Each structure stands twice: as C-alpha cells, then as structure tokens.
XYZ file of C-alpha atoms in Angstrom:
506
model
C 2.526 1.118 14.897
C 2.327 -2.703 16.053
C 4.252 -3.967 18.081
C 5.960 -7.368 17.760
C 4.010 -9.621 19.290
C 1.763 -8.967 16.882
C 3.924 -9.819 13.898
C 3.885 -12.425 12.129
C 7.405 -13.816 12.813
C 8.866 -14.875 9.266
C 12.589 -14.833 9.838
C 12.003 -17.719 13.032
C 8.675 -19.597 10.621
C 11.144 -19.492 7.167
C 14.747 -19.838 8.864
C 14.815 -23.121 6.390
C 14.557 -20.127 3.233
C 11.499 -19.162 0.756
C 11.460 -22.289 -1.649
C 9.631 -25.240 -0.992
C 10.442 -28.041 -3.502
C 9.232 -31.220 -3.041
C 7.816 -31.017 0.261
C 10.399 -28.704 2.395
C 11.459 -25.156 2.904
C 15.187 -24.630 1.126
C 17.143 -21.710 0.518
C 17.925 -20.042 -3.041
C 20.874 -20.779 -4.734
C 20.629 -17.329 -6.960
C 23.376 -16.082 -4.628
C 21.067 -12.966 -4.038
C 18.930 -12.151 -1.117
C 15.481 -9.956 -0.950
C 13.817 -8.292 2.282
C 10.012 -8.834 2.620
C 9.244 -5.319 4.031
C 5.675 -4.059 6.270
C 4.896 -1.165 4.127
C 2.985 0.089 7.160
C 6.058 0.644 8.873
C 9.463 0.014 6.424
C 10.322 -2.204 8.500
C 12.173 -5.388 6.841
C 10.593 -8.369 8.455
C 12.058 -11.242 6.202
C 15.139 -11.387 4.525
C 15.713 -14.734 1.934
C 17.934 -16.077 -0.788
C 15.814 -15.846 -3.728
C 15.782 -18.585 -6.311
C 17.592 -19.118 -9.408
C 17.144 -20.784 -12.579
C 18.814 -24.484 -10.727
C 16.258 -23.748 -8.161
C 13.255 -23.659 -10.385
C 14.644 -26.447 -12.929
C 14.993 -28.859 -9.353
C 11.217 -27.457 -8.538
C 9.789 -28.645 -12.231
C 11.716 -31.970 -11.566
C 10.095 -32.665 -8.696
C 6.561 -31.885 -9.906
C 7.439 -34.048 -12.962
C 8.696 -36.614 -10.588
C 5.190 -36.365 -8.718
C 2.573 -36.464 -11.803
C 2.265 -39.775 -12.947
C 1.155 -40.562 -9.058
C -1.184 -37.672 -8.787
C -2.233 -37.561 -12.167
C -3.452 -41.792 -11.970
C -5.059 -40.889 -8.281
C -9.045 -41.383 -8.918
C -11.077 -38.191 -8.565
C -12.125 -38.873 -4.922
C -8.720 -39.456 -3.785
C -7.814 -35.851 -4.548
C -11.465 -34.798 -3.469
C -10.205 -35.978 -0.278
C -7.193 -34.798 -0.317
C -8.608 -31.188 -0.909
C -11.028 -31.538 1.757
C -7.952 -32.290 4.634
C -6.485 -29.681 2.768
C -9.258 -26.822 3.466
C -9.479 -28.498 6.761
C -5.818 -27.821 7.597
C -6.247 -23.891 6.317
C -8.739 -23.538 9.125
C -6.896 -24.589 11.910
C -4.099 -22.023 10.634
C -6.825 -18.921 9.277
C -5.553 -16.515 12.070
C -1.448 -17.037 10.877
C -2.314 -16.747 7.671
C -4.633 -13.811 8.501
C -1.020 -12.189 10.289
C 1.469 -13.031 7.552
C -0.480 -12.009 5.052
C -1.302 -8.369 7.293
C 2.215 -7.987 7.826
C 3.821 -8.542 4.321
C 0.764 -6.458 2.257
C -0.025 -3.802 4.805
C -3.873 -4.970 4.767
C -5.749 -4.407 7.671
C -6.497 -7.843 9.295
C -10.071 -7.080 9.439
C -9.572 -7.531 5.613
C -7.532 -10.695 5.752
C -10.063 -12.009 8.554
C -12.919 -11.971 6.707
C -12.369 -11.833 3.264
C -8.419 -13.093 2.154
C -8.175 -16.093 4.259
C -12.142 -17.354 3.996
C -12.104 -16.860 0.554
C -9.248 -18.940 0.361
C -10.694 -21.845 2.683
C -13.930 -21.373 0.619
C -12.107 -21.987 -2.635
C -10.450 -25.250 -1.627
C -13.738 -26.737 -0.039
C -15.286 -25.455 -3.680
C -12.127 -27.897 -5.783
C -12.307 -30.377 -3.488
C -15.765 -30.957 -4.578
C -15.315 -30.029 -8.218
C -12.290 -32.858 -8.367
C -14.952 -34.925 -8.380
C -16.574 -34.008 -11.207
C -14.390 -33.603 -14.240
C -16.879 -34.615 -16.853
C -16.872 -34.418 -21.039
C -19.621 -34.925 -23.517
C -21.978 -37.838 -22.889
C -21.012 -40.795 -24.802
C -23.278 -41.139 -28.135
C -23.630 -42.382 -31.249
C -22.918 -39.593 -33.078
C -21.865 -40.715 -36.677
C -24.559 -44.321 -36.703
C -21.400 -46.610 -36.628
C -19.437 -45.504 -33.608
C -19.450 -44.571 -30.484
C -17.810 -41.745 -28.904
C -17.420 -39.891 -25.745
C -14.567 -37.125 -24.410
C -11.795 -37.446 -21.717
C -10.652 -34.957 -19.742
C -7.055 -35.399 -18.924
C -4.690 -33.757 -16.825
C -1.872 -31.379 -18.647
C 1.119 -31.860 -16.364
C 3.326 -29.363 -14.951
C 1.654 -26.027 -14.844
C 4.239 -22.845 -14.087
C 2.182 -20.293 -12.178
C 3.220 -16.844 -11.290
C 0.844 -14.755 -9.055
C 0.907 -11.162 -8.083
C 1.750 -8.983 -5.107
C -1.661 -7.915 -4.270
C -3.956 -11.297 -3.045
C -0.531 -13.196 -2.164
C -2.822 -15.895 -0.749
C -5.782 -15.816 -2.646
C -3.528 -15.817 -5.619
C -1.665 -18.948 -4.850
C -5.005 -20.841 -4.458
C -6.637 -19.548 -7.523
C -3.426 -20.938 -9.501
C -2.875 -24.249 -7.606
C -6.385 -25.156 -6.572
C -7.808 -26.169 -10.176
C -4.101 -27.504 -11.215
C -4.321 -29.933 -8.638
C -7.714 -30.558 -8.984
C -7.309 -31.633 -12.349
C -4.709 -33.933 -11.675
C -2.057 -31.818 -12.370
C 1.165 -30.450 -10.456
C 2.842 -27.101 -10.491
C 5.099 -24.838 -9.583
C 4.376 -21.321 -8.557
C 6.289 -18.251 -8.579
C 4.773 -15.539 -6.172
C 5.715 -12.182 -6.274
C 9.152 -11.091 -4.549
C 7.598 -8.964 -2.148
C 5.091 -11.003 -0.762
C 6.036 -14.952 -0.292
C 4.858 -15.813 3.422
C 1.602 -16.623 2.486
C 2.376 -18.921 -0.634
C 4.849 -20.946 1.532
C 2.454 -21.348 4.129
C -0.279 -22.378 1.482
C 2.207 -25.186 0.379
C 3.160 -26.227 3.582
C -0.620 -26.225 4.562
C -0.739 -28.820 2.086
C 1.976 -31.317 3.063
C 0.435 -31.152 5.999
C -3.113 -32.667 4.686
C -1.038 -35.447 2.787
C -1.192 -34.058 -0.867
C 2.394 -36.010 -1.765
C 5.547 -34.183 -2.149
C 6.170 -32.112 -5.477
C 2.671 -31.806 -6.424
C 2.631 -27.821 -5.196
C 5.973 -26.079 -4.958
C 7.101 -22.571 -4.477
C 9.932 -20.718 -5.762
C 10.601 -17.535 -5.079
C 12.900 -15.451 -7.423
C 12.960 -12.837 -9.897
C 10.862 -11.943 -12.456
C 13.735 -11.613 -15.560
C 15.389 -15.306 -13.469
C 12.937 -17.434 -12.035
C 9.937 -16.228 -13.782
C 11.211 -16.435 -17.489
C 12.404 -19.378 -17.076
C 9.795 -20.895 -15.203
C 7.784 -19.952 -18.351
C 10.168 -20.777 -20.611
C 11.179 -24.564 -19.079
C 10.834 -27.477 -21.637
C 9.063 -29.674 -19.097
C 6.461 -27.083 -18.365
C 2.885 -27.924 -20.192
C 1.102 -24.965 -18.960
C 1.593 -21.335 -18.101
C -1.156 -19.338 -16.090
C -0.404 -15.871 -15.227
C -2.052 -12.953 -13.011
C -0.634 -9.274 -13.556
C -0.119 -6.191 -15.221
C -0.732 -6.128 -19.245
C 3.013 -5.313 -20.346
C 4.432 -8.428 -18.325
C 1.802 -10.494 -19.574
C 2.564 -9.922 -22.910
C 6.285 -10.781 -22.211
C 5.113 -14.077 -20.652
C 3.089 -14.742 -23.973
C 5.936 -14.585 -26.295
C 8.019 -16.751 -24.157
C 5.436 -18.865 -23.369
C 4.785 -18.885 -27.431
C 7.981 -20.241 -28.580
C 7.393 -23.241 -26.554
C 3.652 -23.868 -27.267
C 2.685 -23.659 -24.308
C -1.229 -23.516 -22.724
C -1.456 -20.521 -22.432
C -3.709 -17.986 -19.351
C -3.542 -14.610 -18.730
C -5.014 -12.856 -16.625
C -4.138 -8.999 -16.377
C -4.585 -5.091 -15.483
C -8.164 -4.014 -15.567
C -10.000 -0.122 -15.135
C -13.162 -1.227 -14.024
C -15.875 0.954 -14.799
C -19.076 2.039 -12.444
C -21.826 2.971 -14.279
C -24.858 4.802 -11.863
C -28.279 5.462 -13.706
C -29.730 8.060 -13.103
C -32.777 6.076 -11.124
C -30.302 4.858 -8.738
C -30.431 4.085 -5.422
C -27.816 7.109 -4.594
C -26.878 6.176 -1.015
C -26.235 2.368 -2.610
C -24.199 3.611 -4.863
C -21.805 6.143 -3.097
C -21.595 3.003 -0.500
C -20.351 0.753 -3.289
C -17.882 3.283 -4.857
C -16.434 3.875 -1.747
C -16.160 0.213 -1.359
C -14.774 -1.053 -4.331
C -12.650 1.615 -5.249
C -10.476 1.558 -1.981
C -10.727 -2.362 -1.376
C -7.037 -3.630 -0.586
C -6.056 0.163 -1.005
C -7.553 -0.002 -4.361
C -4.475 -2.018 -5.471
C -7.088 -4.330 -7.000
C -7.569 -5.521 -10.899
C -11.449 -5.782 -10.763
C -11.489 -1.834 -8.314
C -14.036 0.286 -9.061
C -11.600 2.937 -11.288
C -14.283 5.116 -13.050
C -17.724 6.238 -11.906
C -19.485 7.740 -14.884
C -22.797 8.647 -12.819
C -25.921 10.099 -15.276
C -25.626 14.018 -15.097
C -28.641 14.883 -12.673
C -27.256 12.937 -9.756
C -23.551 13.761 -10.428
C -22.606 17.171 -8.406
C -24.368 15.112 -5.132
C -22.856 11.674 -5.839
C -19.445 13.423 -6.134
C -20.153 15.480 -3.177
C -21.634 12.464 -0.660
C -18.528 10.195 -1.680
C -15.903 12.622 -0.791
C -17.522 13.051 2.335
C -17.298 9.187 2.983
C -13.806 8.627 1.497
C -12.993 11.376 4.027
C -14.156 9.830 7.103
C -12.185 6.355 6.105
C -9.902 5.793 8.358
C -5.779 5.118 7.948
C -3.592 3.179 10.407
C -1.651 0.438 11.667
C -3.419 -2.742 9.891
C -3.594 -4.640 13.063
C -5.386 -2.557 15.211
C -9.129 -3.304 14.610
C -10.334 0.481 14.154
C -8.214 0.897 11.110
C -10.358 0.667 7.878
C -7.040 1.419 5.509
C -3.865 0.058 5.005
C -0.433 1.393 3.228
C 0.216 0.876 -0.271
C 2.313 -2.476 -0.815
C 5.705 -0.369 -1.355
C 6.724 3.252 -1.429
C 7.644 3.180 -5.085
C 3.978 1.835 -5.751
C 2.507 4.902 -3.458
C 4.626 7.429 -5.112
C 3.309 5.991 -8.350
C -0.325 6.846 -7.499
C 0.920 10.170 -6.370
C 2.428 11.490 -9.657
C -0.984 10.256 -11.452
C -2.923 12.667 -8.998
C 0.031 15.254 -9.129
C -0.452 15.621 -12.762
C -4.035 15.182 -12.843
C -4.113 18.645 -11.098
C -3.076 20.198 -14.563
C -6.183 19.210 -16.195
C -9.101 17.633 -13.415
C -10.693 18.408 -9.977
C -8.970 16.945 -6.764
C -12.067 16.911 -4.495
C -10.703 15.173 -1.617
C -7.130 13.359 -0.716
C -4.249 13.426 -3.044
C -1.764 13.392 -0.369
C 0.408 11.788 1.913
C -0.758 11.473 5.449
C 2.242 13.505 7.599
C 0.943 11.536 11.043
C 1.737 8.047 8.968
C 4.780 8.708 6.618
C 6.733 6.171 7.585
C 4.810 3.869 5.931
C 3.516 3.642 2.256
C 0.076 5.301 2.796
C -1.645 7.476 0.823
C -5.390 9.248 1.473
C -8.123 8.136 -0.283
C -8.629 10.685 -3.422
C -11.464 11.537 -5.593
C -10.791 12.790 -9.589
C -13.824 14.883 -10.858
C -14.074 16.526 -14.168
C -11.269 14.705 -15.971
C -11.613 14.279 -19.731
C -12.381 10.742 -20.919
C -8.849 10.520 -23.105
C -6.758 11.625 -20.139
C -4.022 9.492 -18.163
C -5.783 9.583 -15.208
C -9.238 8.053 -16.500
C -7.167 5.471 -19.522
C -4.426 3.994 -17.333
C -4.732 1.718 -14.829
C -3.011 3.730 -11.433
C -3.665 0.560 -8.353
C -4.124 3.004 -5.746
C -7.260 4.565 -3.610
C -7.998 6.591 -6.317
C -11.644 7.176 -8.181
C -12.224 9.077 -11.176
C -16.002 10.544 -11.546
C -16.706 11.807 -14.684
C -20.721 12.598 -16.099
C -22.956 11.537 -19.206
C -26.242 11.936 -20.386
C -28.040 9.563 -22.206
C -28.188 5.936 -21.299
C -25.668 5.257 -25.015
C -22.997 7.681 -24.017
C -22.663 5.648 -20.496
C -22.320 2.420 -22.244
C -20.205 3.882 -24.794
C -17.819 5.824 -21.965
C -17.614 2.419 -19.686
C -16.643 0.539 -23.003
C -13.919 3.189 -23.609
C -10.605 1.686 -22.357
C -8.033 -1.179 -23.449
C -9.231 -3.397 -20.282
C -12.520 -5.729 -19.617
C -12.216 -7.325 -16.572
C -14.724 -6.270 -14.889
C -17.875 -3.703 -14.286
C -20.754 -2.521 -12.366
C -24.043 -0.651 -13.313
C -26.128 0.779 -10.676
C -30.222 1.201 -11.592
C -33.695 0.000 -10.184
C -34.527 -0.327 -13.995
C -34.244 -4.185 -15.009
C -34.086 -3.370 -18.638
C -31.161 -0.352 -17.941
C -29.750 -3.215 -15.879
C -30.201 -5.904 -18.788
C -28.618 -3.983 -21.545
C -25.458 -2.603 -19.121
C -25.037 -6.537 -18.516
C -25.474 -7.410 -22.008
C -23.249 -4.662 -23.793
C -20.320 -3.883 -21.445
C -17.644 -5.838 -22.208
C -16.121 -7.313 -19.058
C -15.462 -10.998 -17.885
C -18.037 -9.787 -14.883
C -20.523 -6.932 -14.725
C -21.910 -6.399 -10.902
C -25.532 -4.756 -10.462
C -25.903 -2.567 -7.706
C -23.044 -4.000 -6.034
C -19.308 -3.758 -7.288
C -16.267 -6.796 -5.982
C -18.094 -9.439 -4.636
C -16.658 -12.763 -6.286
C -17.940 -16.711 -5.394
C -16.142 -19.955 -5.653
C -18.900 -21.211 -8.121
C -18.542 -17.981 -10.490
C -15.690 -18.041 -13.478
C -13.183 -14.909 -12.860
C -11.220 -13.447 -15.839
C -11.175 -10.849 -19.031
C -11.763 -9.597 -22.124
C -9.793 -7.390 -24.258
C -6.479 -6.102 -22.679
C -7.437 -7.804 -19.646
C -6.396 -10.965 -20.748
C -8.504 -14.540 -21.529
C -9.168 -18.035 -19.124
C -11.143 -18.201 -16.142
C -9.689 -18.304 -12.520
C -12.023 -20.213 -10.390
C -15.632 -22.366 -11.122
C -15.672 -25.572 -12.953
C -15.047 -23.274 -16.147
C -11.581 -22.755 -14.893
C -11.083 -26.664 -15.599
C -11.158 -25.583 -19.455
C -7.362 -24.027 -18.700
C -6.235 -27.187 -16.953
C -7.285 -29.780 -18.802
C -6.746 -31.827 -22.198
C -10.064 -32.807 -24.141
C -9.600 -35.825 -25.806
C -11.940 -37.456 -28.075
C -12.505 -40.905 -28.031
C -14.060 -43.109 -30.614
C -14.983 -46.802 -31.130
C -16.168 -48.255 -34.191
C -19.197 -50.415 -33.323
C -19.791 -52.235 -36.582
C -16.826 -55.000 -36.705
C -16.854 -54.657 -40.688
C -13.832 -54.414 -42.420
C -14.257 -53.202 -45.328
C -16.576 -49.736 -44.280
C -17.681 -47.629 -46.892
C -15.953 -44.613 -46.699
C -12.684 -46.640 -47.742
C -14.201 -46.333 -51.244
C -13.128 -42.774 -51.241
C -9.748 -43.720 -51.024
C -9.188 -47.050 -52.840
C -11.444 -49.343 -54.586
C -14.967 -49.294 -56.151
C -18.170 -49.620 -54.210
C-alpha cells in the first residue's frame, strides 16, 4: 500500500481540531473523539474531538453574527468573492485531490479529474450566478399598480452532507447558500471531514468574512439533530440515505423550517434493443462502479431488451473482470476500497443472499491479495426477480443487477418500479424510444446513451423516495432564497374602488 509520503498528513494540517467556526480550526467540546480511517489500508490517519451541541450552537452564532454583512454585500461583491474563492481551490487541487484519496479510499485518478474539478467548476459556475439573482419583471399587472419580486436571502442554512463526495458535497451545500447571500453551517459526515475543513479554510483564505461557512463535525443523533433542530436555523438542506432523511424532516418540521432533501436513489439503465451494445456495456461498467458504486445517481439496474441480453451480460462481466483493485494512489489502480468495512460487509450479505434466488456471474467476493482494506470485486446480478432485495434496495457498492424485458412498455414499466427517482439512463439510436424513456421515467435526470455525467449549469435532485430541491444550476437558488412580492399603488387616489366591498356605497 502507500507509503507516507504520499499521505495526506491530517493529524500535522488539523492539530488545531475538526471545527472551524468563525474563521479557525477548534477542537470539539463533545468530550468524545473519532478516527478518520484509509479504508484502503485500516489505517487511522486522523483522530479529533468531535463536536457537541455548544459547539454547533457557537457555529450558528457566528453565522448569525456574519449575515447581516454578507447578506447587504451587492451581488458582485460576492461574485468576486467566489471568483478568489475558485481561484484559491486551484492553487490547492492536488491537497485536496490527497485528502480526499486518503479519507474515501478513491483512487486519485478519480479525485484528479473529476472530485476536485468539479468542485473548482462549481464555484467559478456561483460566482457567476451571484450575479444574477433575478424575479419577475416589474409590470403592471392589476392597471393600478406596479409590481415586481425580490429575491432575498434566508439566513442561516444547517447543511449536512454525506460520506461519499466529502468535497463535492460541501460545495453543492455552501456554494448556492453563499451565493444567495446567505451563511451556513455544515455538518459533514464523521468519517470523512478533511476535505470540508479544507473547503472552509480555502475560503478564508479568498476573503469571504469569518462565520459565513463553518464546519462542525459531530454526530449524527448530537450535532446533526440539533443542527436541524436550532431555533436560529432558517434552512435545512440535506444529502443521504431515505430513513435519515425522513428523521431530518420531522425535526426539521416542528420548527418550520425550509426544507431539502436529497436522498438514496436505484438508478435504472434501460438498453433498447437497437443499441449501440459496446456503448452500453462501456457505460454500465462505468456508472455502476464509479466511486466503488457508493454513488446515489450509480447505474443499479440494467434491464437490457431480451435479444441483446445473454451478450450484454456476458461482455460486461468480462470488463468488470479486467477492472483493476489497488492502492488508490498508485496511478494503475482503476478501484478503490469501500469507505468502511461495515459498509463492504454490507454489500457482501446483499450478494451472499442473492445467491439463494439470482445468478452471480462475476465477483461477489473479497479480494484475499487486498483484505486489509475495505475492498470488494466488482459483481454482476443476472436473473434476479424484479420484487427481490437485491434489485428494490439500494446496496452502495460495485454491484449491477441485469435483469431482461421485452416490449418497449415492460422496460419503462420495470425502470419505474422502485421507491427512488433520482436518476436514469436509456440507451437507443431511436430518437422517439429515446423521447418517450426521457419523457416517462420518473427521475430528477434521465442520461441517453451515457449514464453520471453531471454540469454546473444542470439542476441535480429527485423525485419520489429520492427526495425534492435541486443541488446545483440557478434552479438550486429556488431552495435558498425568499420570493417576495412587491407592490406599489400607482394611482395616488384615496378612496379606490375596491374599498366599496368593504365599507361604503359606490
């Protein structure tokens, strides 16, 4: 495995601790610690006090402190900000690349070119949009006044982002926040910190003023319920599984909160049977072990049209069995570990019982050579039945089920055929197959002939079980702003008509 000069050195970069409140690093007053461990190896590479609830009540106080300045900067002041601020992530791309290979297992040629950019990308994208926060067009809508809409920033938003983009997560929840004119506090996931503290620090750094992004980093049933919960909190926005979002909905409920969600997903991969077949076993292979398949928008199920199924299940076990496992920082490694052992023996025990009632084609195991670390081979499903566990739940591993249909209706039908709708993928030279897959799946995005490829300028999120809001676009403004109407009379009469209908005689 790596050695340690090419670690990411936490414990020396975070000796300060893992919360960063109002413009510094400080340690957790919870009086419990956590270790930040390389699933690739066990190893435990960062060990912090994790917040409590004084921690995150001194976090919301600062951000509350911060918002009236923010919140009154003009539009091209934080434009600018944003753009130092993307400017800054550049110069420090290849640390982030490291910390956020070392905590997540991901192999850096993943963090190279697709974590980190993507990140850089999406600040250059709001530090644009910030400019641009526009309502209606001002009108004469009713003949006597005038009106015209205000966008307004909410306040404190409480953000809690996953384990599996630690990064990309932290910018998709503070990016459009602060955008907006808003500040926040995020809560990433236990496990994975580094990145989010270097995010925040990233932006100190480019001048955004202390408390308008802080971190704390705590428990879920501590730090996250109460970050949700907190009186001085306007806004909630949360990325995970389905069950924990619904427990951040009722607690987020009882205080009225704004409300964003956005959860698990079983995304479904729909080849016609005109399709280009060597596209297609490219893209499964692709999108169903991206990150280790520990992704929300992963291709999950294939349901591939019944005369090209036996080859497309043959050609993509071949391929999944050439992909290659190892230490994430050497560059021939195409797979990381799982983000934990309990997460890889998870995935196991849905294969393990899948056995009972489905083909295992290829994988299902744990790679002897590497079982030190959480890795697990690459595994292909065939032949399961469409109410199983296997093909319903969603597992967040390198796992793909393939299952057949026949007519064009039963594919639709079968992709439609789960709790989630976050996102899809039909594969067909036919633009009219293509138009009615992209019309009648229901999925906050539906790919063609591609599957995971996601753009600053395109709206990510949900339907169904998969939550509702948009991460970022200019749509994702809708979650952190206030519309407010505005409207001036323009006749100077006093006595207008429509009093009549409450006193008086015409």
């Amino acid at each position: 495995m790596h050695s340690p000069g090419h670690r990411f050195q936490a414990q020396d970069r975070f000796a300060d601790g893992a919360q960063y409140i109002a413009g510094r690093l400080v340690k957790g007053t919870s009086g419990r610690t956590h270790a930040v461990v390389d699933p690739a190896t066990g190893d435990e590479v960062y060990t912090y006090e994790l917040a409590g609830t004084a921690d995150v009540d001194a976090a919301v106080a600062a951000a509350r402190a911060a918002f009236p300045g923010w919140a009154g900067a003009t539009p091209g002041e934080r434009s600018d900000a944003l753009h130092r601020f993307a400017a800054v992530l550049a110069d420090r791309a290849e640390e982030l690349a490291r910390a956020e290979s070392l905590q997540c297992g991901k192999p850096l040629k993943l963090t190279r070119e697709f974590d980190v950019p993507g990140t850089i990308d999406n600040t250059a994208f709001f530090a644009g949009a910030a400019r641009h926060l526009q309502g209606q067009s001002a009108g004469e809508y009713s003949g006597d006044h005038t009106s015209y809409v205000r966008r307004e920033p909410i306040g404190v938003v409480g953000s809690i982002a996953p384990w599996n983009y630690p990064l990309q997560m932290a910018a998709w929840k503070i990016l459009p926040a602060v955008a907006a004119g808003n500040t926040i506090v995020l809560k990433p996931a236990e496990l994975t910190p580094l990145t989010s503290l270097l995010f925040a620090e990233a932006a100190t750094v480019a001048g955004i003023p202390d408390g308008v992004i802080n971190i704390v980093t705590g428990a879920g049933r501590d730090a996250g319920e109460h970050l949700v919960g907190h009186p001085d909190v306007a806004m909630t926005s949360f990325t995970g599984s389905t069950a924990v979002g619904r427990r951040v909905a009722e607690i987020a409920t009882a205080t009225v909160k704004r409300l964003h969600l956005e959860l698990g997903g079983k995304a479904p991969f729909v080849v016609f049977d005109d399709a280009d077949l060597e596209a297609a076993v490219h893209g499964a292979v692709a999108g169903s072990l991206i990150n280790t398949g520990q992704d929300c928008t992963a291709a999950t199920r294939a349901y591939v049209q019944r005369p090209l199924y036996e080859e497309f299940v043959r050609r993509t076990a071949d391929l999944m069995a050439g992909v290659r496992l190892g230490d994430p920082f050497e560059p021939g490694t195409d797979l990381g570990p799982l983000i934990s052992y309990a997460q890889r023996d998870r995935v196991a025990g849905f294969v393990d019982r899948a056995r009972g009632y489905a083909r295992v084609v290829t994988g299902g195991e744990i790679p002897q050579e590497l079982k030190a670390g959480a890795y697990y081979r690459p595994t292909l499903v065939a032949d399961a039945p469409q109410d199983s566990e296997i093909v319903q739940a969603e597992i967040f591993g390198p796992v793909l089920v393939v299952l057949p249909f026949d007519g064009d209706d039963e594919g639709v039908r079968l992709a439609n055929d789960t709790p989630y709708g976050l996102a899809a993928s039909a594969w067909t030279r036919d633009v009219y197959r293509a138009g009615r897959a992209t019309r009648e799946i229901k999925a906050g995005c539906v790919w063609v002939n591609d599957h995971i490829p996601i753009i600053s300028e395109m709206p990510h999120g949900g339907y169904k079980a998969s939550g509702f809001g948009k991460d970022m676009s200019a749509y994702s403004f809708e979650e952190y702003t206030q519309i407010k109407h505005v409207m001036f009379d323009n006749t100077a009469v006093a006595r207008k008509d429509w009093h009549r209908t409450i006193f008086g005689d015409r």
